[in-house]
XYZ file of C-alpha atoms in Angstrom:
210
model
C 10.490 32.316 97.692
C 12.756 31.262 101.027
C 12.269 27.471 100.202
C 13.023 28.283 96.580
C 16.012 29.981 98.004
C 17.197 27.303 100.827
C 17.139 24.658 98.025
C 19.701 27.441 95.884
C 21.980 27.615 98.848
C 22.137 23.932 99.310
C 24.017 24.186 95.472
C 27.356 24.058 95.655
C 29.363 24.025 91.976
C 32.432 26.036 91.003
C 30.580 28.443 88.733
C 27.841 29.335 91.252
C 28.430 31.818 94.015
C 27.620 30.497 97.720
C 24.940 31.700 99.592
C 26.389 33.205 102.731
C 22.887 34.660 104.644
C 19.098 34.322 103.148
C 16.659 36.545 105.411
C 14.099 39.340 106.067
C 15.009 43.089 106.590
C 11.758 45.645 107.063
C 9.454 43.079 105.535
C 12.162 42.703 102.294
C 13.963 39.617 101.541
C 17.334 39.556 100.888
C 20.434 37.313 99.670
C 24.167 37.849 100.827
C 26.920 36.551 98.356
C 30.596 36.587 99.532
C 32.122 38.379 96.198
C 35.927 37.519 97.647
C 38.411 38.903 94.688
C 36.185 39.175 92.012
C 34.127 42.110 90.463
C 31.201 41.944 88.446
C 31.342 41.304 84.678
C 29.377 44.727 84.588
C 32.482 46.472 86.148
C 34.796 44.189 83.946
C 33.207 45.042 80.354
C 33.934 48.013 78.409
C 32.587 49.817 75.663
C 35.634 48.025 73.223
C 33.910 44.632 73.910
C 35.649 41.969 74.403
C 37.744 39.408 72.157
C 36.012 36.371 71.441
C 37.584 33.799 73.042
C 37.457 35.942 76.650
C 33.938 36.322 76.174
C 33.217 32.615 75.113
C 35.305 31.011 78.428
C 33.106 32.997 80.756
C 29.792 32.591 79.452
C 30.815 28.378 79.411
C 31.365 28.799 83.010
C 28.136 30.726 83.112
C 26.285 27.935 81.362
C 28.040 24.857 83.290
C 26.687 26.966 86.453
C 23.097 27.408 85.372
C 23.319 23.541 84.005
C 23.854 22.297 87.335
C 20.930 24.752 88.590
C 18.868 23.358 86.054
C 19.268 19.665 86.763
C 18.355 20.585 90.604
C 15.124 22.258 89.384
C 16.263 25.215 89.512
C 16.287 28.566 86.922
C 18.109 31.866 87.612
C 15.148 33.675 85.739
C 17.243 37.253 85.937
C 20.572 36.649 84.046
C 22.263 40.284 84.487
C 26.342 41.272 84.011
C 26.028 42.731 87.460
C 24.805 39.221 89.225
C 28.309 37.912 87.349
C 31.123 37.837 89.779
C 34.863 37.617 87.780
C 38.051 37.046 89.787
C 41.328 38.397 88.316
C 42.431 35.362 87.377
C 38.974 34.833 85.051
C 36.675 32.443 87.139
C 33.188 33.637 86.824
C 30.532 33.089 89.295
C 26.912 32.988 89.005
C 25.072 34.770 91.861
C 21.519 35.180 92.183
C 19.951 31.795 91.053
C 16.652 31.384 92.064
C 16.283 35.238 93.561
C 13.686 36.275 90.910
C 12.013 32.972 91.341
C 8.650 34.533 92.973
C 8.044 36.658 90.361
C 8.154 34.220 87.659
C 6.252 32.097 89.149
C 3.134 34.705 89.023
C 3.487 34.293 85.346
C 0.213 32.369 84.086
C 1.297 28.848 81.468
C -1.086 29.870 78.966
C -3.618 27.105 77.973
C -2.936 24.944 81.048
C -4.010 24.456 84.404
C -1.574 25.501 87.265
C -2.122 22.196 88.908
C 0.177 18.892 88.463
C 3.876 17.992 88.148
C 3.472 18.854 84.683
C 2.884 22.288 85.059
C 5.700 22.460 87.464
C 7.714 20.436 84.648
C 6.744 22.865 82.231
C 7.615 26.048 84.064
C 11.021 24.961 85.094
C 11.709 23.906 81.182
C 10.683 27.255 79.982
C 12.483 28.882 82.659
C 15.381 27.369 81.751
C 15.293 27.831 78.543
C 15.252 31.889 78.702
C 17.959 31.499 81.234
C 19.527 29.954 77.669
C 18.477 32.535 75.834
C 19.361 35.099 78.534
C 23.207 33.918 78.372
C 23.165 34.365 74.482
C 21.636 37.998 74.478
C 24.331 38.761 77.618
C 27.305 37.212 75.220
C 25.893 39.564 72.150
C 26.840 42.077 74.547
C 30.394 41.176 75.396
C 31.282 41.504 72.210
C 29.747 44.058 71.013
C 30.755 46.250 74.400
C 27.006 47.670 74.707
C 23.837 45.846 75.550
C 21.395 44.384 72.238
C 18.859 46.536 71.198
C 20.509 49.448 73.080
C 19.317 47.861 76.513
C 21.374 47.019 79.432
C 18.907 44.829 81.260
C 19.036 41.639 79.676
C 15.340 40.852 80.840
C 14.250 43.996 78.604
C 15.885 42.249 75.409
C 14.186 39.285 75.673
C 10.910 41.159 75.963
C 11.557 42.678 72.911
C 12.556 39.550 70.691
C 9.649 36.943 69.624
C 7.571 35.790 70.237
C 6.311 38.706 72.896
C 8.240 40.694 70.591
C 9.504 41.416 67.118
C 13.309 43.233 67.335
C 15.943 40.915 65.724
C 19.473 40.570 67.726
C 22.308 39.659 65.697
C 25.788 40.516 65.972
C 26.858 43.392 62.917
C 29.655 43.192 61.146
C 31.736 45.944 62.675
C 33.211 44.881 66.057
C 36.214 46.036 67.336
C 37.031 42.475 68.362
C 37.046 40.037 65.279
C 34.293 37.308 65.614
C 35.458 33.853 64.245
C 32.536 33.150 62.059
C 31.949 29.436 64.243
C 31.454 31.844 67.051
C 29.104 34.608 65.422
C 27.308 31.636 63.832
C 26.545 30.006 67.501
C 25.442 33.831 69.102
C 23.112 34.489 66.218
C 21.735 31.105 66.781
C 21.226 31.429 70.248
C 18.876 34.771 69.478
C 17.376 33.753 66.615
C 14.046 35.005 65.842
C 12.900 31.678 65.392
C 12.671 29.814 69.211
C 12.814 26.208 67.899
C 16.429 27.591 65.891
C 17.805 28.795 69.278
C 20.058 26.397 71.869
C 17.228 24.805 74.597
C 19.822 23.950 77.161
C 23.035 25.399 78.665
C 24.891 22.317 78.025
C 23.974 22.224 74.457
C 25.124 26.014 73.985
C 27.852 25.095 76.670
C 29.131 22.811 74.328
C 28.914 24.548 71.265
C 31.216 27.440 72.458
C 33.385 24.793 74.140
């Protein structure tokens, strides 16, 4: 977990919060994050959601931040609204990349060996990819102004959509915020019920809602 963690603080990208301190407290690891001006996107949403253009600039910054993670071998594996850090002028910062790294790594590749590059290969693909999928289930929420499913933990959605689950997310009809139908076409996508429907990288669903 600390190597996974010195190689995140050695990333340094406009959309990714600096690392200021990685240590041990009392036998529990921690990460320090400078938040400066901003607040969370948690603290920043409301219940109105928000208009679709607002919520599509930040979660591009959000996806050119885990992009860059991603081509340094890197996943966030925990996107949350709280780990989101928004200044008042609207620059978004990802914190936490890498934090939950331990714990995914626990989780067996089923059908392979845990031995190789390619196993390595293969976990940090399909890590990315949920962080993907992550960022679309945390964008259903900003404009909707509640979590999918009813959940706030983003983590909890994804558990519940297929293939370990069988809810559906898809944005309804009634928002308070219009959806352009280009936009409500590319969230549905990227929670589709289907995997091989949904975005597979944060530049491809970067560029989409660019």
């Amino acid at each position: 977990w600390q190597q996974a963690m010195r190689q995140a603080s050695r990333l340094n990208h406009p959309h990714l919060a600096a690392v200021v301190e990685v240590g041990v407290q009392d036998g529990w690891p921690y990460v320090a994050y400078d938040p400066r001006d901003a607040a969370t996107l948690a603290e920043r949403s409301t219940r109105k959601g928000m208009p679709g253009t607002e919520a599509a600039g930040l979660a591009v910054q959000a996806l050119q931040g885990l992009a860059f993670a991603h081509e340094a071998g890197l996943a966030h594996h925990d996107i949350q609204p709280f780990l989101m850090l928004v200044s008042d002028t609207g620059q978004l910062r990802l914190a936490g990349v890498a934090v939950a790294a331990e714990l995914a790594w626990r989780q067996p590749d089923p059908g392979h060996a845990p031995t190789g590059e390619s196993h390595t290969l293969r976990q940090q693909r399909a890590a990315a990819e949920r962080d993907v999928l992550a960022t679309g289930v945390l964008l259903h929420g900003l404009l909707l102004g509640q979590g999918a499913l009813d959940e706030s933990d983003v983590g909890r959605v994804i558990k519940r959509l297929p293939p370990q689950g069988r809810d559906i997310v898809r944005l309804p009809w009634g928002t308070t915020h219009p959806v352009a139908e280009p936009l409500r076409a590319i969230v549905n996508r990227a929670t589709d019920r289907q995997e091989r429907q949904r975005y597979r990288s944060a530049r491809t669903l970067a560029r989409a809602l660019d």
